[in-house]
Short mmCIF file of C-alpha atoms in Angstrom, two decimals:
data_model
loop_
_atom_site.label_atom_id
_atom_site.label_comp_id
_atom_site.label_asym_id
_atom_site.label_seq_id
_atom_site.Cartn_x
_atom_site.Cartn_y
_atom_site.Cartn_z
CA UNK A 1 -45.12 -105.65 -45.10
CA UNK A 2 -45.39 -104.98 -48.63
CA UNK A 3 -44.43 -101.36 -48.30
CA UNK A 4 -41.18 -102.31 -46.22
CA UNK A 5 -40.34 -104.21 -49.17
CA UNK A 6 -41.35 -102.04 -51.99
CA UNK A 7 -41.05 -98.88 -50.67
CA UNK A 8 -42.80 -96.81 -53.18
CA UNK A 9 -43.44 -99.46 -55.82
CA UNK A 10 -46.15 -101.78 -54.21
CA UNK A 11 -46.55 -103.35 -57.87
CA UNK A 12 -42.93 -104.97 -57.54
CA UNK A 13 -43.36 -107.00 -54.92
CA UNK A 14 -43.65 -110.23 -55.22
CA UNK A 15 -43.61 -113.94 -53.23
CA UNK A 16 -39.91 -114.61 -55.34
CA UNK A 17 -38.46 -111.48 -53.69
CA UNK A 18 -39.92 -111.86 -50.59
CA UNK A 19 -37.44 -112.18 -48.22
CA UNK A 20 -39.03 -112.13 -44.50
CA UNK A 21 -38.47 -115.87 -43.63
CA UNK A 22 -34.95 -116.90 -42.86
CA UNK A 23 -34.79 -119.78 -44.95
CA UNK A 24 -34.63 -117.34 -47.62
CA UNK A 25 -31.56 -115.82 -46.59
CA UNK A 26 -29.88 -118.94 -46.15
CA UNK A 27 -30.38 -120.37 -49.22
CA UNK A 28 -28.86 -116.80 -50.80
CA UNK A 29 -25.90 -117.46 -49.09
CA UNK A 30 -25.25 -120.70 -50.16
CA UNK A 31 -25.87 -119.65 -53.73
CA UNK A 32 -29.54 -120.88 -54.48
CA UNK A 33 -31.93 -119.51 -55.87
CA UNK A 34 -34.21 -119.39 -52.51
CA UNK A 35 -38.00 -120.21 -54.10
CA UNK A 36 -36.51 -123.47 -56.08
CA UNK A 37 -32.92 -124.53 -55.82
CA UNK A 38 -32.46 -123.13 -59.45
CA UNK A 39 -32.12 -126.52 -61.49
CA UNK A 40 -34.71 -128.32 -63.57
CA UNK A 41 -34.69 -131.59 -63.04
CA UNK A 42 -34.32 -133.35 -66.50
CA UNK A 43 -32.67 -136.40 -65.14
CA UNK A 44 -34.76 -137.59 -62.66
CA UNK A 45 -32.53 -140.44 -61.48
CA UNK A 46 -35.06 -142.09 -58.97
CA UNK A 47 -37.55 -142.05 -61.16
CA UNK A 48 -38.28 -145.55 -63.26
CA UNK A 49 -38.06 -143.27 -66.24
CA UNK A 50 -35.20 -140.96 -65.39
CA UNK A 51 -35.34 -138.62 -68.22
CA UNK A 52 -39.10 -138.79 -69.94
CA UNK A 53 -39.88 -141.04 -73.08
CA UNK A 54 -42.81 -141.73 -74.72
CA UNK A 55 -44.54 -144.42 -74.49
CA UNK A 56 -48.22 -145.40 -76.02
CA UNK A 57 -51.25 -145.77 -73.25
CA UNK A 58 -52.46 -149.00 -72.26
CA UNK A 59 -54.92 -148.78 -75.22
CA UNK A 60 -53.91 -146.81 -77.66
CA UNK A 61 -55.70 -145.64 -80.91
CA UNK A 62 -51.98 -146.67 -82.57
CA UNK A 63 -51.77 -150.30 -81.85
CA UNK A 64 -48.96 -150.31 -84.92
CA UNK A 65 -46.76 -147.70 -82.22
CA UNK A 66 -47.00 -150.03 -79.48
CA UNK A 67 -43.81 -152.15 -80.68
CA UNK A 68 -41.52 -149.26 -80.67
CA UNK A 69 -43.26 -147.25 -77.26
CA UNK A 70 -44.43 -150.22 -75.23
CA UNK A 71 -45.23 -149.76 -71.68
CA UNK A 72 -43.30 -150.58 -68.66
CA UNK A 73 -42.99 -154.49 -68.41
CA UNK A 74 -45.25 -155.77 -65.75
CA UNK A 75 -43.48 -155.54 -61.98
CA UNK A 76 -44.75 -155.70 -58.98
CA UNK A 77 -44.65 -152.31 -57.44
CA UNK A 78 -44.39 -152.12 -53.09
CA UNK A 79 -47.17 -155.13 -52.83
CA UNK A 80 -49.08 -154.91 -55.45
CA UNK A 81 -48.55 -156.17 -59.05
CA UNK A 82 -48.88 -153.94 -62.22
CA UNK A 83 -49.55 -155.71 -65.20
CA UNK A 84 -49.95 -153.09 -67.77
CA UNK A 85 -47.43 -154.68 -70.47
CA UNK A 86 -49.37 -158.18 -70.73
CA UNK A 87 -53.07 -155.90 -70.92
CA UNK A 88 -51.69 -153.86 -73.40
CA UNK A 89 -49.88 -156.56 -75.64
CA UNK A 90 -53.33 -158.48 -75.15
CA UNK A 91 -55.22 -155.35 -76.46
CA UNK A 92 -52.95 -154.91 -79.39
CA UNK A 93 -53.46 -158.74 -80.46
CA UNK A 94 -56.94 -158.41 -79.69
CA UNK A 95 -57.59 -155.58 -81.97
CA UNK A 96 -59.20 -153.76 -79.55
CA UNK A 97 -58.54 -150.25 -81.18
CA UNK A 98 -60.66 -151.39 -84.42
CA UNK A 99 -63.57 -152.05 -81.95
CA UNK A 100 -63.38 -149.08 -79.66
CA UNK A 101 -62.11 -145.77 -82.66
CA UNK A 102 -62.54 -142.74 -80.30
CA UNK A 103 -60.27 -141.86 -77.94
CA UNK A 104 -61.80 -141.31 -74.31
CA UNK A 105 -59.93 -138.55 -71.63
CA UNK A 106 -61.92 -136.98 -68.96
CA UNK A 107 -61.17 -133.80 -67.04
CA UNK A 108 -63.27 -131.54 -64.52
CA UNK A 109 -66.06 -128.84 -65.07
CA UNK A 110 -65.78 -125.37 -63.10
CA UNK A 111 -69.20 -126.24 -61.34
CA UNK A 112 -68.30 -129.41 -60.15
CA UNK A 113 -65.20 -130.48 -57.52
CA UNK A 114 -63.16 -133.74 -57.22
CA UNK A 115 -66.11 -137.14 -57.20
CA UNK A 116 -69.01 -133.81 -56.90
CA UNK A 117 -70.91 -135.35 -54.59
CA UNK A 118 -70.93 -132.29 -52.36
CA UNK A 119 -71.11 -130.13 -55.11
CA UNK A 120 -74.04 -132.07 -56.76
CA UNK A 121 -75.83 -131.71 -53.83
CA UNK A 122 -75.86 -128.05 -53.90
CA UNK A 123 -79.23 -126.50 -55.31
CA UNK A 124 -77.28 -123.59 -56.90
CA UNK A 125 -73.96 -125.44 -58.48
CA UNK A 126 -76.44 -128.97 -59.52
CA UNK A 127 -78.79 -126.70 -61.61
CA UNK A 128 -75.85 -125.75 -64.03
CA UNK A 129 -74.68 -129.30 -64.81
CA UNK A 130 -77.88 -131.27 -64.66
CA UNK A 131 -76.65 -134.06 -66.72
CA UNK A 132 -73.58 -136.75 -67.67
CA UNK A 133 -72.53 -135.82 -70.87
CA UNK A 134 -69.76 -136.62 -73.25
CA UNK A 135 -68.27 -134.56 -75.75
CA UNK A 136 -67.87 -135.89 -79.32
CA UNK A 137 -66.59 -134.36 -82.65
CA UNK A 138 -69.67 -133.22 -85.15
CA UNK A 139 -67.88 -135.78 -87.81
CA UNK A 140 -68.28 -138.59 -85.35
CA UNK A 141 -71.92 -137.91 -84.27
CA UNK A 142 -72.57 -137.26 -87.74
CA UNK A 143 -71.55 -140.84 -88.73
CA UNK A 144 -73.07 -142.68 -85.65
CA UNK A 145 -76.38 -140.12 -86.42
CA UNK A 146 -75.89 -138.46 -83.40
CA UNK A 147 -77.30 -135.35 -82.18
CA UNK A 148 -76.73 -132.75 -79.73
CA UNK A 149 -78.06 -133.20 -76.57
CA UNK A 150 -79.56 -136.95 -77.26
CA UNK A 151 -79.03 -139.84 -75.24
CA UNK A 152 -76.09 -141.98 -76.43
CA UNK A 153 -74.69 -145.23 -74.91
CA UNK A 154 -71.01 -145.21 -74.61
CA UNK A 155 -68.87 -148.19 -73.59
CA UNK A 156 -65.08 -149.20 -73.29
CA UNK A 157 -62.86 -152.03 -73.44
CA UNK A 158 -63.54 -153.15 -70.44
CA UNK A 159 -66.78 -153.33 -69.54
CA UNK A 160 -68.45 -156.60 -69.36
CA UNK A 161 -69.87 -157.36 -73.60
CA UNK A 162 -73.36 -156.05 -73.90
CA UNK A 163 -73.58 -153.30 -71.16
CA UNK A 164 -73.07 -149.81 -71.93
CA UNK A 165 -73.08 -146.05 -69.75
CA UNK A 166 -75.62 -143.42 -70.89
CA UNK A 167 -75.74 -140.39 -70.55
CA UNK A 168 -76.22 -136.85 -72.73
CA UNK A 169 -74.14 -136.42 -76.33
CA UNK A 170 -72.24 -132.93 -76.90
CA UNK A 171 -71.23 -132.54 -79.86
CA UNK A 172 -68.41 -130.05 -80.44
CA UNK A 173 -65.66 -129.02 -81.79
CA UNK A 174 -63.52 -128.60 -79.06
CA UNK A 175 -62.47 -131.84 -79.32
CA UNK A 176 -60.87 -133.24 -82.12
CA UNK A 177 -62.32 -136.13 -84.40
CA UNK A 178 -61.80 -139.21 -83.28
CA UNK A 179 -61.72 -137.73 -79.20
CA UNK A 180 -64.31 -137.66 -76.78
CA UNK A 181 -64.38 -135.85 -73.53
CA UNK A 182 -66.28 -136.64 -70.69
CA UNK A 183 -66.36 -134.63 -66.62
CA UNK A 184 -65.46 -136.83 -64.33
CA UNK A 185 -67.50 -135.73 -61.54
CA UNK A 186 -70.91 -137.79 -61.77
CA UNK A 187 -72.19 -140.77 -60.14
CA UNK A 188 -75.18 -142.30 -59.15
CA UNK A 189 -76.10 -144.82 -62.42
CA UNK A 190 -74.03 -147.81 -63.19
CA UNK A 191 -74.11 -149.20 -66.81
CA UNK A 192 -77.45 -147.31 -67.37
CA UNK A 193 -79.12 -147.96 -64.46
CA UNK A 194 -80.28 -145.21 -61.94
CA UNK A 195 -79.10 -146.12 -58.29
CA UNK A 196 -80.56 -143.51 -56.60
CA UNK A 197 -82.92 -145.93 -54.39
CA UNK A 198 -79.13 -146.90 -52.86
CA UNK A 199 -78.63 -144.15 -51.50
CA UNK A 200 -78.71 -143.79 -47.73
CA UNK A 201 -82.23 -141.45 -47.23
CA UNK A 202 -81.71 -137.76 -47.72
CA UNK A 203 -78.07 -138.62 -48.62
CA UNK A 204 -78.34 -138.87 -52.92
CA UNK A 205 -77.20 -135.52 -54.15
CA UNK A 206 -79.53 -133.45 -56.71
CA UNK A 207 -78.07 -134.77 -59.99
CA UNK A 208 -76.73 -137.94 -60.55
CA UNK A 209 -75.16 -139.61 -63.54
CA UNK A 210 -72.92 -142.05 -65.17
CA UNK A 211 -69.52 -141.96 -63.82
CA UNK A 212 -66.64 -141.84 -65.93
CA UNK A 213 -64.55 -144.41 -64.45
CA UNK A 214 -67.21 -146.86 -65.49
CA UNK A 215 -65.55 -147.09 -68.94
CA UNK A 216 -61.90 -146.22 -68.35
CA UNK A 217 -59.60 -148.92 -68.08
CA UNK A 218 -56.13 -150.66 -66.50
CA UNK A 219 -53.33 -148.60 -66.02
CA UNK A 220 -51.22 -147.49 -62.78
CA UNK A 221 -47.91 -144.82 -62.37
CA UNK A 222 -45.15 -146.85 -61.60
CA UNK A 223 -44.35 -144.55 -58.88
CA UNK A 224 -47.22 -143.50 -57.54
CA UNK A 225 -50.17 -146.06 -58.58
CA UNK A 226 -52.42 -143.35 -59.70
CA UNK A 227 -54.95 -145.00 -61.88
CA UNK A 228 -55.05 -144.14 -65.96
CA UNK A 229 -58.10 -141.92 -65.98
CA UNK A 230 -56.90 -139.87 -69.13
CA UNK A 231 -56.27 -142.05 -72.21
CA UNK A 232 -58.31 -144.95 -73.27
CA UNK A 233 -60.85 -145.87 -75.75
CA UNK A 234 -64.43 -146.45 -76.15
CA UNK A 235 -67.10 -146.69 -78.37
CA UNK A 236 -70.78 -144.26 -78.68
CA UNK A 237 -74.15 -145.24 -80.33
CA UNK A 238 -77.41 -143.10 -80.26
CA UNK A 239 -79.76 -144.69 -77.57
CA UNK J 1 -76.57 -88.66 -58.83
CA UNK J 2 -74.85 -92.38 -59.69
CA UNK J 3 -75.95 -93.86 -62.45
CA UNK J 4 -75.84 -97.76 -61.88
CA UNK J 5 -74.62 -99.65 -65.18
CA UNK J 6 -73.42 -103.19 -66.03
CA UNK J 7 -70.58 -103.96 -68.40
CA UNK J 8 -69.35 -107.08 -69.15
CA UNK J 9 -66.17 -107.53 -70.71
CA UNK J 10 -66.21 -109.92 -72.83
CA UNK J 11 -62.88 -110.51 -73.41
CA UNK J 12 -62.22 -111.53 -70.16
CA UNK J 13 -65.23 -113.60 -69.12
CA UNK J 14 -64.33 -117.13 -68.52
CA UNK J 15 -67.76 -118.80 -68.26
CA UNK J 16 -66.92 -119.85 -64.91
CA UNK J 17 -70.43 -118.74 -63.90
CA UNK J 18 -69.86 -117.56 -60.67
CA UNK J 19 -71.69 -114.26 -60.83
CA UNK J 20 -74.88 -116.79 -61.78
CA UNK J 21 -74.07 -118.96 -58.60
CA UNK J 22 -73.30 -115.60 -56.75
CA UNK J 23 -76.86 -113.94 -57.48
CA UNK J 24 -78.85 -117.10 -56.68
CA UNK J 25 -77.35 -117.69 -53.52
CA UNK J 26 -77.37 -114.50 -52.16
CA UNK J 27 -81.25 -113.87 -53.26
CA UNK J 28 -82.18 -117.56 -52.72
CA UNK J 29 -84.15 -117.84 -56.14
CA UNK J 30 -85.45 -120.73 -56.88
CA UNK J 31 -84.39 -123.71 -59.38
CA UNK J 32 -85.27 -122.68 -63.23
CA UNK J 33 -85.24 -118.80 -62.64
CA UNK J 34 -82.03 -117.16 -63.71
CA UNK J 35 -81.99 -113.66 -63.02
CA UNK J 36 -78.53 -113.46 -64.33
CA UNK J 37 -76.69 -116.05 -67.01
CA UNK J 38 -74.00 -116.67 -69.04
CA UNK J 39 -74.57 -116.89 -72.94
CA UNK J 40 -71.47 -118.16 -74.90
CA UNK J 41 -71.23 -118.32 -78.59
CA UNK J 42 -69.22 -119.99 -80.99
CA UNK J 43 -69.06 -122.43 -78.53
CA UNK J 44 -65.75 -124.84 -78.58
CA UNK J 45 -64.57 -122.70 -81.67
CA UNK J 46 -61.78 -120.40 -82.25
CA UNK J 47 -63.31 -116.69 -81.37
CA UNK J 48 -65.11 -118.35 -78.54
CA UNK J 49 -66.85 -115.14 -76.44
CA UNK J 50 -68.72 -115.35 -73.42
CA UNK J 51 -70.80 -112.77 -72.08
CA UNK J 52 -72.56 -112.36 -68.65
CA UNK J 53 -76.41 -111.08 -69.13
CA UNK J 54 -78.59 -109.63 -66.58
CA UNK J 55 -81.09 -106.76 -66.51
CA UNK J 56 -79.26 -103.78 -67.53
CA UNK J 57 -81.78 -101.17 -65.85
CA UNK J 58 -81.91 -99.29 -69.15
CA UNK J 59 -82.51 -95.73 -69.67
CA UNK J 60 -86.19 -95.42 -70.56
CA UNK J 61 -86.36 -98.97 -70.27
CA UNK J 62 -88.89 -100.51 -72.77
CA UNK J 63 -90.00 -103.11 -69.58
CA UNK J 64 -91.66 -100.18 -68.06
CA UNK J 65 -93.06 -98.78 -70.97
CA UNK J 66 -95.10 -101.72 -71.69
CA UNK J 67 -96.31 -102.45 -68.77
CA UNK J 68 -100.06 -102.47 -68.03
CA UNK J 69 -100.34 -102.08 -64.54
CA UNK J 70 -97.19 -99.24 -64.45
CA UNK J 71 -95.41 -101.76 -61.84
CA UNK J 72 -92.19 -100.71 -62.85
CA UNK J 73 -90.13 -97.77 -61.49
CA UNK J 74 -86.58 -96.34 -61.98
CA UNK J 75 -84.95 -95.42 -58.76
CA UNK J 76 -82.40 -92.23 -58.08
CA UNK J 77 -79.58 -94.49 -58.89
CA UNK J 78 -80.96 -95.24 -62.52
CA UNK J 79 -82.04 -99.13 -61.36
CA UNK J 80 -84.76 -100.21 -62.87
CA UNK J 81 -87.19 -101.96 -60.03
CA UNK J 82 -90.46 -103.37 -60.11
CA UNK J 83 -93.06 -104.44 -57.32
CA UNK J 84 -94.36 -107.79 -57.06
CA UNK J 85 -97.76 -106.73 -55.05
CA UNK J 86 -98.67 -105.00 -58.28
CA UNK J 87 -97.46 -107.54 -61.34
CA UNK J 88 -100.61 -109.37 -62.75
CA UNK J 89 -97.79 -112.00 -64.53
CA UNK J 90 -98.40 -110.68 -68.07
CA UNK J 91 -95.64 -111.18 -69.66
CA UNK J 92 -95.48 -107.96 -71.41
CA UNK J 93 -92.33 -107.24 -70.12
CA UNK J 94 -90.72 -110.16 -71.67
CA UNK J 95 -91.39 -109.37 -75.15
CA UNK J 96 -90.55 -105.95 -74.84
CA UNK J 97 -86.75 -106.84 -73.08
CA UNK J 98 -83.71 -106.42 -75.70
CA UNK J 99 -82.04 -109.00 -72.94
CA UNK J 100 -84.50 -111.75 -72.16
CA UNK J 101 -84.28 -110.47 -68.26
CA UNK J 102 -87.74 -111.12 -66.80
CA UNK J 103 -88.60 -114.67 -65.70
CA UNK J 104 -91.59 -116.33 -64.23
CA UNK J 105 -92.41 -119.28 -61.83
CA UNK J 106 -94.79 -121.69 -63.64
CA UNK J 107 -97.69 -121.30 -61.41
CA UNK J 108 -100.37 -124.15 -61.77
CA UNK J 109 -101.06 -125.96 -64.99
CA UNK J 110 -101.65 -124.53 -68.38
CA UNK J 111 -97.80 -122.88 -68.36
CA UNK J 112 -99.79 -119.73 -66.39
CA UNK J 113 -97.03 -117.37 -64.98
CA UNK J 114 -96.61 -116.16 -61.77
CA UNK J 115 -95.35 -112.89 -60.94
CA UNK J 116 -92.23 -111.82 -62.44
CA UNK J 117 -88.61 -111.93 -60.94
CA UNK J 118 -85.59 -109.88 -62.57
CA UNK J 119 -81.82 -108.57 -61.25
CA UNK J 120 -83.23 -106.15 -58.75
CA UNK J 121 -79.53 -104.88 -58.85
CA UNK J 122 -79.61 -106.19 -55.53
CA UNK J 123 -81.11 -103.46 -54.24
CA UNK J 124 -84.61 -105.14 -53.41
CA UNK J 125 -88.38 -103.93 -53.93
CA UNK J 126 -90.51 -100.72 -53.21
CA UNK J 127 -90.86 -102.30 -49.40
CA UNK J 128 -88.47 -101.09 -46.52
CA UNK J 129 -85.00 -101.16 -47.37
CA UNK J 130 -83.70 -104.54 -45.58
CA UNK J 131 -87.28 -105.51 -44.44
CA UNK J 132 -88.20 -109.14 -44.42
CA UNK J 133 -90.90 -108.60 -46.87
CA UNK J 134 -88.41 -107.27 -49.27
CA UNK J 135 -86.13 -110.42 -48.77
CA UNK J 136 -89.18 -112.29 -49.50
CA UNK J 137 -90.00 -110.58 -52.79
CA UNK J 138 -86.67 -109.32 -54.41
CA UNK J 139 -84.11 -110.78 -52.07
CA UNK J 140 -81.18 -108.94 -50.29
CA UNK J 141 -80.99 -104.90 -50.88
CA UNK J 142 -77.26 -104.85 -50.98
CA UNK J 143 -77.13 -101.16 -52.62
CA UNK J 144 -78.92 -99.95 -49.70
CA UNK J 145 -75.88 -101.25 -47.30
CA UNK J 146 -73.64 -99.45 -49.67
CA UNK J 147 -72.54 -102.54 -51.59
CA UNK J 148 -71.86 -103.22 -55.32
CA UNK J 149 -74.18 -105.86 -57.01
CA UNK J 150 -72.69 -109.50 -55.76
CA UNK J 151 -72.20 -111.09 -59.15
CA UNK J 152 -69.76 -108.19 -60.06
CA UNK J 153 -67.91 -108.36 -56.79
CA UNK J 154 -67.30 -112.20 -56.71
CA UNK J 155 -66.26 -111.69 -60.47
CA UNK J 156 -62.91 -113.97 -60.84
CA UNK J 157 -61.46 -111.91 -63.75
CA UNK J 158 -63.39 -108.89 -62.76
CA UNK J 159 -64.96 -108.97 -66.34
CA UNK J 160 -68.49 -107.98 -65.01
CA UNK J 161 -68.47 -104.46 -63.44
CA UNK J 162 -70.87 -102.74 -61.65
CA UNK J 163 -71.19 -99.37 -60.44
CA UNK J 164 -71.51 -95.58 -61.41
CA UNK J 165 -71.76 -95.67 -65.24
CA UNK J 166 -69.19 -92.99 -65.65
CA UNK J 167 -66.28 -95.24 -63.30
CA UNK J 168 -66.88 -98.47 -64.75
CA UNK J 169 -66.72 -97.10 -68.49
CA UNK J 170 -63.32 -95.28 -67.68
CA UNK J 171 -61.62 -98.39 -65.99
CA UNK J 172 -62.68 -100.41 -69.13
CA UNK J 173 -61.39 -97.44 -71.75
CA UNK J 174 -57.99 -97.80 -69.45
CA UNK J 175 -58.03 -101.46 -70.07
CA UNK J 176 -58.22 -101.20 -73.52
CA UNK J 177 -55.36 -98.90 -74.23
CA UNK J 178 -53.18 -100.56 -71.73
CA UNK J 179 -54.32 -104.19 -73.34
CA UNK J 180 -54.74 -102.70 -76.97
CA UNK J 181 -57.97 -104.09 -78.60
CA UNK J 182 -61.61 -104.43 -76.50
CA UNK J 183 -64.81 -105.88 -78.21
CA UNK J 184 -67.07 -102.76 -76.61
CA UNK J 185 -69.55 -102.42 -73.83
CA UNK J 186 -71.92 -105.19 -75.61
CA UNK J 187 -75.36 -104.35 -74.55
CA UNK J 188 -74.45 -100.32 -74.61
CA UNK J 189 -76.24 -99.03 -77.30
CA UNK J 190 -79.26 -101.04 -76.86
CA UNK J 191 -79.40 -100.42 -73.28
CA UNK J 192 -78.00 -97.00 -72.36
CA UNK J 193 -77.65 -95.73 -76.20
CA UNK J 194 -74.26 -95.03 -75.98
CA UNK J 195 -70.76 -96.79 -76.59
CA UNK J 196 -67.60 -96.77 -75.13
CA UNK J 197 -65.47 -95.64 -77.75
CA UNK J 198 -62.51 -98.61 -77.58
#
């Protein structure tokens, strides 16, 4: 197939010129650009937001921003209500970012996949990630005397006053100061406490650990009413 | 003759560790023995370099020189192999390796070693090629089917080559003209005494 195409240029072939299914061929005629229909979309006009703006996260490190980039009012969206303008107004007035200065996102690691739960239970893929960890700024660590690799409690807004996650401090900088980082594929302890014994028998995967979502907070897509798992706020002491 | 070299390029490893996942699958070793690894320095900082270390079956390899009980040998292929039957668990070997290669199970208390386990190159042990009692010892002898080491061939950015010395040093010299800079064969000189000009 790729030789019928490319003749004597194998290199040059590509899934954009690729023209063996018909709808292809159709869209050519009608003037498209068959692998997209040629436009980007900047004016998304179903969209709540129909061309992007900025606006601050639920809790944001710039509480003094939040007047000028507020959220979305609170509506209810299909059944279910979303009241992110009233719990970030409330944050603001509480002065939650004095409380909780770091900045928490969370992202993947190449060993683990999605909740890891499968991939935590492989011998081979567990022994490379063995802990939870966050990633902190040396700055930060330095002023909460922090080192790498210690135990460190880390808690957010919305956890219940008192209880905290814990897991493994990396300090680094690949991320900023004032930003920590943590994978969001562990499980297993809640607020500190190893669950393991839950677990139905043979079931617990190798590794567990603090999960992520522990600390992050309220937040939902208008549209979509995925949960804010990316910007939020927390606070780290040494254990 | 082939002679059988590693070269990782490090400008194109990703420390997605997938030739470390790849080896201890295919040989089953066991949890805390790493006969291959990824080392990565300046971690998190601009000129961030990771580089995929194994055994690099060196020419006169200083492993087998130090050896007490001679239970290393080089094979026609320039892979440097050892037999379990005869390792006492020294630890000779380990001082003597430029790369850190040899490990060793903890047997019993006292941190006493067990017998040691290194890249075989995957092409097994002195037993029969493909013989249970090689899988045992060494794992699979994929050079013996006429297959490449596994960590090189499941490679994502095919930074870690294996193969005839001569091949893999000419498709990383042709990568470096066409991509115009190359940090070197790291690990060359030490292990082969030669460089790849770049």
């Amino acid at each position: 197939m790729i030789e019928r195409i490319g003749g004597n240029n194998p290199d040059g072939v590509s899934w954009s010129i690729d023209l063996s299914g018909g709808i292809q061929r159709v869209a050519m005629a009608h003037g498209c650009i068959h692998y997209g229909n040629g436009k980007a979309r900047a004016n998304a006009w179903n969209l709540p937001d129909p061309i992007p703006v900025h606006r601050e996260p639920i809790y944001t490190p710039r509480p003094d921003l939040v007047a000028k980039y507020p959220t979305r009012p609170d509506a209810k969206e299909f059944r279910v209500p979303n009241a992110g303008f009233t719990v970030q107004k409330t944050a603001v007035e509480k002065g939650i970012a004095k409380q909780f200065p770091l900045i928490l996102t969370s992202g993947r690691l190449v060993e683990y996949e999605g909740g890891g739960e499968e991939t935590r239970s492989n011998k081979w893929l567990a022994e490379l990630q063995q802990d939870m960890f966050i990633e902190i700024n040396p700055a930060d660590a330095a002023e909460r005397g922090i080192r790498d690799g210690a135990w460190v409690f880390v808690w957010g807004p919305e956890m219940e006053s008192g209880k905290a996650t814990r897991m493994k401090a990396f300090v680094t900088e690949r991320v900023g100061k004032g930003v920590t980082w943590c994978p969001f594929h562990f499980a297993g302890w809640f607020q500190s406490v190893d669950q393991r014994g839950k677990y139905p028998q043979g079931a617990d995967p190798i590794v567990l650990g603090e999960s992520v979502n522990t600390i992050t907070t309220y937040g939902f897509d208008p549209v979509t009413g995925m949960q804010e798992p990316k910007a939020t706020l927390c606070q780290i002491k040494a254990a | 003759m082939a002679r059988m070299k590693f070269l990782c390029d490090a400008d194109r490893c990703i420390e997605c560790n997938a030739c470390v996942t790849a080896c201890k699958n295919e040989h089953e070793v066991p949890w805390g023995i790493n006969r291959r690894r990824v080392v990565t320095i300046n971690d998190g900082k601009p000129g961030e370099r990771s580089v995929s270390m194994a055994c690099m079956h060196c020419t006169d390899a200083p492993c087998q020189a130090v050896c007490p009980v001679n239970c290393f040998y080089t094979t026609a292929d320039g892979v440097v192999l050892h037999s379990k039957d005869l390792c006492i668990g020294c630890g000779y070997c380990f001082y003597a390796c430029p790369f850190g290669a040899p490990q060793y199970p903890r047997v019993g208390n006292f941190g006493s070693r067990g017998k040691m386990d290194k890249c075989t190159y995957c092409a097994g042990g002195p037993e029969a090629d493909g013989s249970l009692a090689e899988y045992e010892k060494y794992g699979t002898n994929r050079l013996a089917e006429g297959k490449l080491p596994l960590c090189a061939e499941m490679c994502s950015t095919k930074s870690l080559l294996a193969g005839d010395g001569e091949i893999i040093a000419q498709i990383y010299k042709e990568r470096v003209v066409k991509r115009g800079y190359g940090s070197g064969a790291w690990g060359w000189k030490t292990a082969y005494r030669e460089t790849i000009a770049s």
